[in-house]
Coordinates of C-alpha atoms and ligand atoms in Angstrom, one line a residue:
M1 CA 77.1 129.5 100.2
I2 CA 79.9 129.4 102.8
P3 CA 83.2 127.6 101.7
I4 CA 83.2 128.0 97.9
F5 CA 82.0 131.5 97.7
R6 CA 84.6 132.7 100.7
F7 CA 87.2 131.1 98.5
S8 CA 86.7 133.3 95.3
L9 CA 86.1 136.4 97.5
I10 CA 89.7 136.0 99.0
V11 CA 91.1 135.3 95.3
C12 CA 89.3 138.2 93.9
A13 CA 90.6 140.5 96.6
M14 CA 94.3 139.3 96.2
A15 CA 93.6 139.8 92.4
L16 CA 93.0 143.6 93.2
I17 CA 95.8 144.1 96.0
A18 CA 98.0 142.8 92.9
S19 CA 96.8 145.0 90.2
C20 CA 93.6 146.4 89.0
A21 CA 94.8 145.3 85.6
K22 CA 95.2 141.8 86.5
Q23 CA 91.5 141.3 87.6
S24 CA 90.3 140.1 84.6
L25 CA 93.3 137.6 84.2
E26 CA 92.8 136.3 88.1
Q27 CA 88.9 136.0 87.8
K28 CA 89.2 132.7 85.2
P29 CA 91.6 130.9 87.8
S30 CA 88.9 131.6 90.7
M31 CA 86.0 130.2 88.6
I32 CA 88.3 127.3 87.9
A33 CA 89.0 127.3 91.7
E34 CA 85.1 127.4 92.3
K35 CA 84.7 124.3 90.2
I36 CA 87.5 122.6 91.9
N37 CA 86.0 122.9 95.4
R38 CA 82.6 121.6 94.6
Y39 CA 84.5 118.3 94.6
A40 CA 84.9 117.7 98.5
K41 CA 88.8 116.6 98.9
T42 CA 88.2 113.2 100.7
N43 CA 90.9 110.6 101.6
L44 CA 90.2 107.1 100.8
T45 CA 92.0 104.0 101.6
G46 CA 91.5 100.1 102.7
D47 CA 92.8 98.2 105.5
V48 CA 95.6 96.5 104.0
S49 CA 96.6 94.7 107.1
G50 CA 95.8 91.5 106.2
L51 CA 97.4 91.3 103.0
S52 CA 100.0 88.7 102.4
P53 CA 103.5 90.1 101.7
G54 CA 103.4 88.8 98.2
D55 CA 99.6 90.6 97.5
R56 CA 101.2 93.8 99.1
R57 CA 103.9 93.8 96.3
A58 CA 101.4 92.8 93.5
L59 CA 99.3 95.7 94.6
E60 CA 101.7 98.4 93.7
K61 CA 101.9 97.0 90.5
I62 CA 98.3 97.0 89.6
I63 CA 98.2 100.4 91.1
G64 CA 101.0 101.0 88.0
A65 CA 99.0 99.5 85.6
A66 CA 95.7 101.5 86.6
K67 CA 97.6 104.6 86.0
L68 CA 97.9 103.8 82.6
M69 CA 94.6 103.5 82.3
D70 CA 94.2 107.6 82.8
R71 CA 96.5 108.0 79.7
L72 CA 94.4 105.3 77.9
Y73 CA 91.3 107.1 78.5
L74 CA 92.4 110.7 78.0
R75 CA 93.5 109.6 74.3
Q76 CA 90.2 107.8 73.9
E77 CA 88.3 111.2 75.1
W78 CA 89.7 113.4 72.5
S79 CA 92.7 113.6 70.0
G80 CA 93.4 116.8 71.6
N81 CA 93.7 115.4 75.0
E82 CA 97.7 114.2 75.3
T83 CA 99.0 117.7 73.9
L84 CA 96.9 119.8 76.0
M85 CA 97.9 117.9 79.2
Q86 CA 101.7 118.3 78.1
K87 CA 100.9 122.1 77.7
L88 CA 99.2 122.2 80.9
M89 CA 102.3 120.2 82.7
E90 CA 105.3 122.2 80.9
D91 CA 103.1 125.4 81.9
T92 CA 103.9 126.3 85.8
S93 CA 102.1 129.3 86.2
A94 CA 99.3 129.3 89.2
A95 CA 96.6 129.5 86.1
S96 CA 98.0 126.6 84.6
R97 CA 98.3 124.6 88.1
E98 CA 94.4 125.2 88.6
Q99 CA 93.5 124.3 85.2
R100 CA 95.7 120.9 85.8
E101 CA 93.9 120.2 89.0
L102 CA 90.6 120.4 87.7
F103 CA 91.7 118.6 84.2
M104 CA 93.2 115.8 86.5
I105 CA 89.7 115.8 88.4
E106 CA 87.5 115.8 85.5
M107 CA 89.9 113.6 83.4
G108 CA 89.7 116.3 80.6
P109 CA 89.0 119.9 79.6
W110 CA 85.4 120.0 80.2
S111 CA 83.5 120.4 83.1
S112 CA 80.7 117.5 83.5
L113 CA 78.8 119.5 86.1
D114 CA 78.3 122.5 83.4
H115 CA 77.0 120.7 80.5
D116 CA 80.5 119.4 79.4
S117 CA 81.7 123.4 78.9
A118 CA 85.2 123.6 78.3
F119 CA 87.3 125.4 80.9
I120 CA 90.2 126.0 78.7
D121 CA 90.2 128.5 76.5
G122 CA 90.8 127.2 72.7
V123 CA 89.4 123.9 73.5
P124 CA 86.4 122.8 71.5
A125 CA 83.0 121.2 72.4
K126 CA 83.3 117.6 74.0
P127 CA 83.1 115.3 70.8
A128 CA 80.1 113.1 70.9
H129 CA 82.1 110.6 69.0
A130 CA 84.9 111.1 71.5
N131 CA 88.1 109.7 69.3
Y132 CA 86.6 106.6 69.0
Y133 CA 85.1 107.7 65.3
P134 CA 86.9 110.0 62.9
D135 CA 86.3 113.7 63.6
D136 CA 84.6 114.2 60.1
M137 CA 82.5 111.1 60.0
T138 CA 78.6 111.2 60.5
K139 CA 76.1 108.8 62.1
D140 CA 74.7 108.5 58.2
E141 CA 78.3 107.3 56.8
F142 CA 78.4 104.9 59.5
N143 CA 75.2 103.2 59.0
A144 CA 75.8 103.1 55.3
W145 CA 79.0 101.7 55.8
I146 CA 78.1 98.9 58.2
A147 CA 75.3 97.7 56.0
T148 CA 78.1 96.9 53.4
L149 CA 79.8 94.3 55.9
S150 CA 79.7 90.8 56.5
P151 CA 77.9 89.8 59.9
P152 CA 81.3 89.5 61.5
E153 CA 83.0 93.1 60.3
R154 CA 79.9 94.3 61.3
A155 CA 80.1 93.0 64.8
Q156 CA 83.9 94.3 65.1
A157 CA 82.5 97.6 63.8
T158 CA 79.7 97.9 66.5
G159 CA 82.0 96.1 68.9
F160 CA 83.2 97.2 72.5
F161 CA 86.9 97.0 71.7
Y162 CA 87.4 98.6 67.8
T163 CA 88.0 102.3 67.1
I164 CA 86.7 103.1 63.4
R165 CA 89.3 104.9 61.3
R166 CA 89.9 106.0 57.7
D167 CA 92.1 104.1 55.4
A168 CA 94.4 105.7 52.7
S169 CA 91.2 106.2 50.2
G170 CA 89.5 107.5 53.0
K171 CA 87.3 104.7 53.6
L172 CA 85.9 103.7 57.3
K173 CA 87.7 100.5 58.9
S174 CA 87.9 98.7 62.1
V175 CA 91.3 98.9 63.8
S176 CA 91.2 96.3 67.4
Y177 CA 92.1 98.3 70.6
N178 CA 95.5 96.1 70.9
E179 CA 96.8 97.7 67.6
E180 CA 95.2 101.5 68.0
Y181 CA 96.5 101.6 71.7
R182 CA 99.6 99.1 71.7
D183 CA 102.1 101.5 73.1
L184 CA 100.4 101.8 76.5
L185 CA 98.7 98.2 76.5
E186 CA 102.1 96.8 76.2
P187 CA 103.3 98.1 79.4
A188 CA 99.8 97.7 81.3
A189 CA 99.8 93.8 80.4
K190 CA 103.5 93.7 81.7
L191 CA 102.7 95.1 85.2
L192 CA 99.9 92.9 85.1
H193 CA 101.8 89.6 85.0
E194 CA 104.3 91.1 87.2
A195 CA 101.5 91.2 89.5
A196 CA 100.1 87.8 88.6
S197 CA 103.6 86.3 89.4
L198 CA 103.5 87.8 93.0
T199 CA 99.9 87.4 94.5
D200 CA 99.2 84.3 96.5
D201 CA 95.4 84.0 95.3
A202 CA 94.9 81.7 92.2
T203 CA 91.8 83.8 91.3
L204 CA 93.7 86.9 91.0
K205 CA 96.4 85.3 89.2
K206 CA 94.2 84.1 86.8
F207 CA 92.3 87.2 86.3
L208 CA 95.7 88.9 86.0
S209 CA 97.4 87.2 83.4
S210 CA 94.3 86.7 81.3
R211 CA 93.0 90.0 81.0
A212 CA 97.2 91.2 80.5
D213 CA 96.8 88.5 77.5
A214 CA 93.5 90.4 76.4
F215 CA 95.1 93.7 76.4
A216 CA 97.5 91.6 73.9
S217 CA 94.7 89.8 71.9
N218 CA 91.8 92.1 72.0
S219 CA 90.1 89.1 73.0
Y220 CA 88.2 89.8 76.3
Y221 CA 85.9 87.1 77.1
E222 CA 88.3 84.5 79.0
S223 CA 89.4 87.1 80.8
D224 CA 85.7 88.8 81.7
V225 CA 84.9 84.8 82.7
A226 CA 88.3 84.9 85.0
W227 CA 86.8 88.4 86.7
M228 CA 83.6 86.8 87.4
D229 CA 85.2 84.2 89.0
L230 CA 87.6 86.5 91.2
D231 CA 87.4 85.8 94.7
S232 CA 90.4 87.3 96.1
P233 CA 91.6 90.3 99.4
I234 CA 92.9 92.4 96.5
D235 CA 89.6 92.9 94.2
V236 CA 90.6 93.9 90.7
T237 CA 88.4 95.6 87.6
I238 CA 90.6 97.0 85.1
G239 CA 90.2 97.2 81.4
P240 CA 88.0 98.4 78.7
Y241 CA 84.2 98.9 79.9
E242 CA 81.6 101.6 79.9
T243 CA 80.2 102.6 76.6
Y244 CA 79.0 106.0 78.2
M245 CA 81.5 108.3 76.4
D246 CA 80.5 106.7 72.9
E247 CA 77.4 109.1 72.8
L248 CA 76.4 108.5 69.0
F249 CA 75.8 104.8 69.3
N250 CA 76.8 103.7 72.9
Y251 CA 79.2 101.0 71.5
K252 CA 82.5 101.7 72.4
A253 CA 84.1 100.8 75.7
A254 CA 86.3 103.1 77.8
F255 CA 89.6 102.2 79.8
E256 CA 89.2 102.2 83.6
A257 CA 90.3 100.5 86.6
F258 CA 89.1 100.0 90.3
I259 CA 91.8 98.6 92.7
T260 CA 90.4 97.8 95.9
I261 CA 90.5 95.6 99.2
R262 CA 87.4 93.7 100.1
N263 CA 85.2 94.5 102.5
E264 CA 84.7 90.3 104.1
E265 CA 81.8 91.3 106.7
E266 CA 79.6 93.4 104.4
S267 CA 80.1 91.0 101.4
Q268 CA 78.5 88.4 103.7
K269 CA 75.9 90.4 104.8
L270 CA 74.6 91.7 101.4
Q271 CA 75.0 88.5 99.7
K272 CA 71.9 87.0 101.0
F273 CA 69.8 89.6 98.8
S274 CA 70.9 87.0 95.7
A275 CA 69.1 84.6 97.3
H276 CA 65.5 86.3 96.3
L277 CA 66.5 87.4 92.9
Q278 CA 64.4 84.8 90.9
D279 CA 61.6 85.5 93.1
I280 CA 61.9 88.9 92.6
E281 CA 62.1 88.8 88.6
N282 CA 59.2 86.4 88.8
H283 CA 57.1 89.3 90.4
L284 CA 58.1 92.1 88.2
P285 CA 55.0 94.3 87.1
I286 CA 55.4 93.5 83.5
D287 CA 53.5 90.8 81.2
P288 CA 54.8 87.5 82.3
K289 CA 56.1 86.6 78.8
Y290 CA 58.9 89.3 79.4
R291 CA 59.9 87.9 82.5
N292 CA 63.1 85.5 82.7
P293 CA 62.2 82.1 84.2
K294 CA 65.8 81.0 84.6
L295 CA 67.8 83.8 85.5
G296 CA 72.0 83.0 85.0
A297 CA 73.2 81.1 88.0
S298 CA 75.3 83.0 90.2
S299 CA 75.2 86.9 91.2
P300 CA 78.0 87.6 93.3
I301 CA 78.3 90.8 95.4
R302 CA 81.4 92.0 96.6
V303 CA 81.6 94.8 98.9
V304 CA 84.6 96.8 98.4
D305 CA 87.0 100.1 99.8
E306 CA 88.4 101.6 97.1
V307 CA 92.4 102.2 97.0
Y308 CA 93.1 104.0 93.7
V309 CA 91.0 103.9 90.6
G310 CA 92.0 104.9 87.0
G311 CA 90.8 106.1 83.5
E312 CA 87.0 106.7 83.3
A313 CA 86.6 105.8 86.7
S314 CA 88.6 108.6 88.2
A315 CA 86.4 111.6 86.0
G316 CA 84.4 114.0 87.5
V317 CA 81.8 112.3 89.9
Q318 CA 82.8 108.8 91.3
T319 CA 81.1 105.7 91.0
A320 CA 79.6 104.5 94.2
A321 CA 78.8 100.7 92.8
F322 CA 79.0 99.0 89.5
N323 CA 77.7 96.3 87.5
L324 CA 80.1 93.9 84.8
P325 CA 80.8 92.7 82.6
N326 CA 79.0 94.4 79.9
D327 CA 79.0 91.5 77.5
E328 CA 75.7 90.4 76.7
K329 CA 77.2 86.7 76.0
V330 CA 79.2 86.6 79.4
V331 CA 76.2 88.0 81.2
K332 CA 74.3 85.1 79.9
E333 CA 76.9 82.5 80.6
K334 CA 78.0 83.7 84.0
G335 CA 75.6 86.4 85.3
S336 CA 76.8 89.7 86.4
K337 CA 78.9 90.7 89.5
R338 CA 78.1 93.8 91.2
V339 CA 80.8 95.7 93.3
M340 CA 79.6 97.9 96.0
L341 CA 82.5 100.8 96.9
K342 CA 81.9 101.3 100.4
N343 CA 84.2 103.9 101.6
V344 CA 83.1 105.9 98.5
Q345 CA 79.6 105.6 99.4
Q346 CA 79.9 106.4 102.7
A347 CA 82.2 109.5 101.7
K348 CA 79.6 110.8 99.1
F349 CA 76.7 110.3 102.2
T350 CA 78.6 112.6 104.7
N351 CA 79.8 115.3 102.3
T352 CA 76.6 115.5 99.9
L353 CA 73.7 113.8 101.0
V354 CA 72.8 114.9 104.7
P355 CA 73.8 118.5 103.7
I356 CA 71.2 118.3 100.7
S357 CA 68.1 116.9 102.6
K358 CA 68.5 119.7 105.0
H359 CA 67.2 121.9 101.6
A360 CA 65.3 119.8 99.6
V361 CA 63.4 117.4 102.1
V362 CA 60.5 118.9 104.5
T363 CA 61.6 119.4 108.3
S364 CA 59.4 116.6 109.2
Q365 CA 60.8 114.1 107.3
Q366 CA 64.5 114.9 107.9
S367 CA 65.0 112.4 110.5
L368 CA 64.3 109.5 107.9
I369 CA 67.6 110.4 106.0
A370 CA 70.2 107.3 106.9
F371 CA 72.9 105.5 105.5
E372 CA 71.8 102.0 106.2
P373 CA 68.9 102.6 103.5
F374 CA 71.0 104.8 101.0
F375 CA 73.7 102.0 100.9
T376 CA 71.0 99.3 100.4
H377 CA 69.2 101.1 97.5
I378 CA 72.6 101.4 95.6
L379 CA 72.7 97.2 96.2
A380 CA 69.3 97.1 95.1
H381 CA 70.2 99.2 92.2
E382 CA 73.4 97.1 91.0
L383 CA 71.3 94.0 91.7
M384 CA 68.3 95.2 89.3
H385 CA 70.9 95.6 86.1
G386 CA 70.8 92.0 85.9
L387 CA 67.2 91.6 86.2
G388 CA 64.5 92.6 83.6
P389 CA 64.9 92.4 79.8
H390 CA 68.0 92.3 78.1
N391 CA 68.2 89.6 75.4
I392 CA 65.2 90.4 73.4
L393 CA 62.7 89.6 70.4
V394 CA 62.0 92.3 67.9
G395 CA 60.0 91.2 65.0
G396 CA 60.9 88.0 65.2
K397 CA 64.4 88.7 65.5
S398 CA 66.8 88.3 68.5
T399 CA 68.6 91.3 69.8
T400 CA 69.5 92.8 72.8
V401 CA 67.8 96.2 74.7
R402 CA 71.3 97.9 74.2
Q403 CA 71.4 97.3 70.4
E404 CA 67.9 98.4 70.0
L405 CA 67.8 101.5 72.1
K406 CA 71.3 103.1 71.1
E407 CA 72.1 106.3 72.5
L408 CA 69.0 105.8 74.9
Y409 CA 70.1 102.9 76.3
S410 CA 72.1 104.0 79.2
A411 CA 69.8 106.4 80.7
L412 CA 66.8 104.0 80.5
E413 CA 68.4 101.5 82.2
E414 CA 70.0 103.4 84.8
A415 CA 66.4 104.6 85.5
K416 CA 64.9 101.1 85.7
A417 CA 67.8 100.2 87.8
D418 CA 67.0 102.9 90.3
I419 CA 63.0 102.8 90.3
S420 CA 63.1 98.7 90.2
G421 CA 65.4 98.8 93.2
L422 CA 62.9 100.7 95.2
F423 CA 60.1 98.2 93.9
A424 CA 62.3 95.1 94.5
L425 CA 63.2 96.5 98.4
Q426 CA 59.5 97.0 98.7
F427 CA 58.9 93.4 97.5
L428 CA 61.6 92.2 100.3
I429 CA 60.3 94.5 103.0
D430 CA 56.6 92.9 102.5
K431 CA 58.0 89.4 102.6
G432 CA 59.8 90.1 105.7
V433 CA 63.3 89.8 104.3
V434 CA 64.1 93.4 105.0
E435 CA 63.2 95.1 107.9
K436 CA 59.8 97.1 107.9
S437 CA 61.2 99.8 109.7
T438 CA 63.5 101.1 106.9
E439 CA 60.5 101.5 104.4
Q440 CA 60.0 105.1 104.9
Q441 CA 63.6 105.9 105.4
M442 CA 64.4 104.1 101.9
Y443 CA 61.4 106.3 100.2
T444 CA 62.7 109.5 101.6
T445 CA 66.4 109.2 101.4
F446 CA 65.9 108.1 97.5
L447 CA 63.9 111.6 97.3
A448 CA 67.1 113.3 98.8
S449 CA 69.4 111.3 96.6
V450 CA 68.0 112.5 93.4
F451 CA 68.5 116.1 94.0
R452 CA 72.6 114.8 94.4
S453 CA 72.4 112.7 91.4
V454 CA 70.6 115.6 89.4
R455 CA 72.9 118.0 90.1
F456 CA 75.7 116.2 87.9
G457 CA 73.7 117.3 84.9
I458 CA 70.8 115.6 83.2
N459 CA 72.9 114.9 80.2
E460 CA 74.4 112.2 81.9
A461 CA 73.0 108.7 82.0
H462 CA 72.5 108.8 85.8
G463 CA 71.7 111.9 86.1
K464 CA 69.0 112.0 83.1
G465 CA 67.4 108.8 84.2
V466 CA 66.9 110.0 87.8
A467 CA 65.3 113.4 86.5
V468 CA 62.7 111.0 84.8
Q469 CA 61.6 109.1 88.0
F470 CA 61.2 112.2 90.2
N471 CA 58.8 113.9 87.7
Y472 CA 57.3 110.7 87.1
L473 CA 56.6 110.0 90.8
F474 CA 56.0 113.7 91.5
D475 CA 53.0 113.7 88.8
E476 CA 51.4 110.5 90.4
G477 CA 51.3 112.3 93.7
A478 CA 54.2 110.2 95.4
F479 CA 56.3 113.3 96.2
V480 CA 54.5 116.5 97.3
H481 CA 55.8 120.0 96.8
D482 CA 55.7 122.2 100.1
A483 CA 55.3 125.8 98.1
A484 CA 56.1 127.3 102.0
T485 CA 59.3 125.7 102.2
G486 CA 60.3 124.8 98.8
A487 CA 60.9 121.6 100.1
F488 CA 59.4 118.2 99.3
S489 CA 57.9 114.8 101.2
V490 CA 57.2 111.4 100.3
D491 CA 53.5 110.7 100.2
F492 CA 53.9 107.1 101.9
A493 CA 50.6 105.7 100.3
K494 CA 51.2 106.6 96.9
V495 CA 54.6 106.1 96.2
K496 CA 54.3 102.2 96.1
P497 CA 52.2 101.9 92.9
A498 CA 53.7 104.6 91.4
V499 CA 57.2 102.7 91.6
A500 CA 55.7 99.4 90.1
K501 CA 53.7 101.7 87.4
L502 CA 57.3 103.2 86.2
T503 CA 59.1 99.8 86.7
G504 CA 56.5 98.2 84.7
E505 CA 56.7 101.0 82.0
I506 CA 60.5 100.9 81.3
M507 CA 60.9 97.5 81.4
T508 CA 57.7 97.1 78.9
I509 CA 59.8 99.6 76.4
Q510 CA 62.9 97.5 77.3
A511 CA 61.2 94.5 76.4
E512 CA 59.5 95.5 73.0
G513 CA 63.6 97.1 72.1
S514 CA 61.0 100.5 71.4
Y515 CA 63.3 103.5 70.5
E516 CA 60.6 105.9 70.0
K517 CA 58.5 104.9 73.3
A518 CA 62.2 105.4 74.7
K519 CA 62.7 108.6 73.3
A520 CA 58.9 110.0 74.2
L521 CA 59.5 108.4 78.1
L522 CA 63.2 110.4 78.1
T523 CA 61.8 113.6 76.2
T524 CA 58.7 114.3 78.6
Y525 CA 60.2 113.4 82.3
G526 CA 64.0 113.8 81.9
V527 CA 64.0 117.7 82.5
V528 CA 64.5 119.9 85.5
R529 CA 60.9 121.6 86.1
P530 CA 61.3 124.7 88.0
P531 CA 60.5 123.6 91.7
M532 CA 63.2 121.2 91.1
L533 CA 65.2 124.0 90.3
A534 CA 64.5 126.2 93.0
V535 CA 66.0 123.7 95.5
L536 CA 69.1 123.1 93.1
D537 CA 69.7 126.6 93.2
N538 CA 70.1 126.5 97.0
L539 CA 72.5 124.2 97.1
S540 CA 75.6 126.2 96.4
D541 CA 77.2 125.7 99.7
V542 CA 76.9 121.8 99.1
P543 CA 80.1 120.3 97.7
V544 CA 78.5 118.2 94.4
D545 CA 80.6 114.9 94.9
I546 CA 83.9 113.8 96.5
N547 CA 87.6 114.1 95.1
P548 CA 89.5 111.1 96.3
V549 CA 92.8 111.3 97.5
F550 CA 94.6 107.8 97.6
A551 CA 97.1 107.3 100.4
L552 CA 98.2 104.2 98.3
G553 CA 98.3 105.8 95.2
K554 CA 101.2 107.9 95.4
Ligands
ZN601 ZN1 73.5 101.5 87.3

């Protein structure tokens, strides 16, 4: 409890000295300071010494475009964000400065670590529909409307890159992103075109220019394909990607950017796992008819160091790895690419996981907490997003897991990636591909990492997914509670079958496209039970995540 609490004591003492009457005014900023301090300020950078002069100049332009993703994202999140940010910028008071700092960490006026509660007076509850749909639209109205549309119109209405607005008569209509966000997408496209002309790398040139074209045309397919082929010292991900913020339907994509430098050595080392993916798919613990007999050809992995993030990627808890694109058509044709943010993972491990394990894991198993298995499991998590059911048949009709499970999709898919990641690594350990000596480290480090994830809140897809796994494994006897210390341990004999069982259960729900079964699983297990809560209550001295400071982003 030291750093956060001590800081708040100092603030309170200062308030008392200044004026007793001001104390209540000072309390709110001190609460905000505590919220800020839950993110350990960490310098992040990459090695740019190997970049050509052209690439270095391109990098500056690309970072400029990434900064525009911040503004795009804020506008997508809430219709009031831009006005509020302007107000915070103009107000020079200390209180406003703190609010602005937290606003920039969270990318909005809601604290993602406090059930999205507003930390600025006068701000409404975070809208589930974000700013993608009209504020007065209901789910029923949307569903009734799309039932009247032609198939291509319906594809737009439920598509990634269209907002829903009302026409002059109040009727719902789809508006393409290039029209809705033209004022910000045009300058972003200009910067990307300039960067494309500066870089020496052909694959980067292709991606940057095609992504710039996509910002103008709203057609992202070609640039998603170019991103799959991107293999450059500067690795760039920029555009509308994840659908988490659309809590109504998971249809609409939020803008973000990850600007990174490739870590050559690690990229090659991890590529070897890709050779075993089909073998893992063929042995998934599900009905063989649900397995994919021919996975997409290439599954590139990039291990990179992050030098700047923008938009959704910079909001709140930082992404440690991701798997894109989300467009099922591109995934089917080209597979998907995994990007591992190694310097982010290392920073999280050091600042959060190691101190958490002191509370969450029994003393006799603490020596098993290690960075290597932590890093490897995140790799496995990303790989497993590409395996298991995606394109499915429901009642004889071709559809996708995403479309069938709607707002439940993300939490279940994240749980799948985690638990089947353990399953896959155990499979590779049993085959001798992965060192047997990492087996116990893997499960124990995963146990500790559960507490790290659940602290993010179980309303968020990753946190909810992790709570499901913890409670399921606990009920199977794989995780054991030590009543004397409140800490947990792994039962190494029980954890293996339990992991396979849950992997099978989740993937079968996905294969069936069963919304009801997904709902039942998430409702039963996606909760924080008392023994877990007791550990979480003891973690107030541990930062929840990192607040990256980018030397190259200044
Ligand atoms: Zn994931």
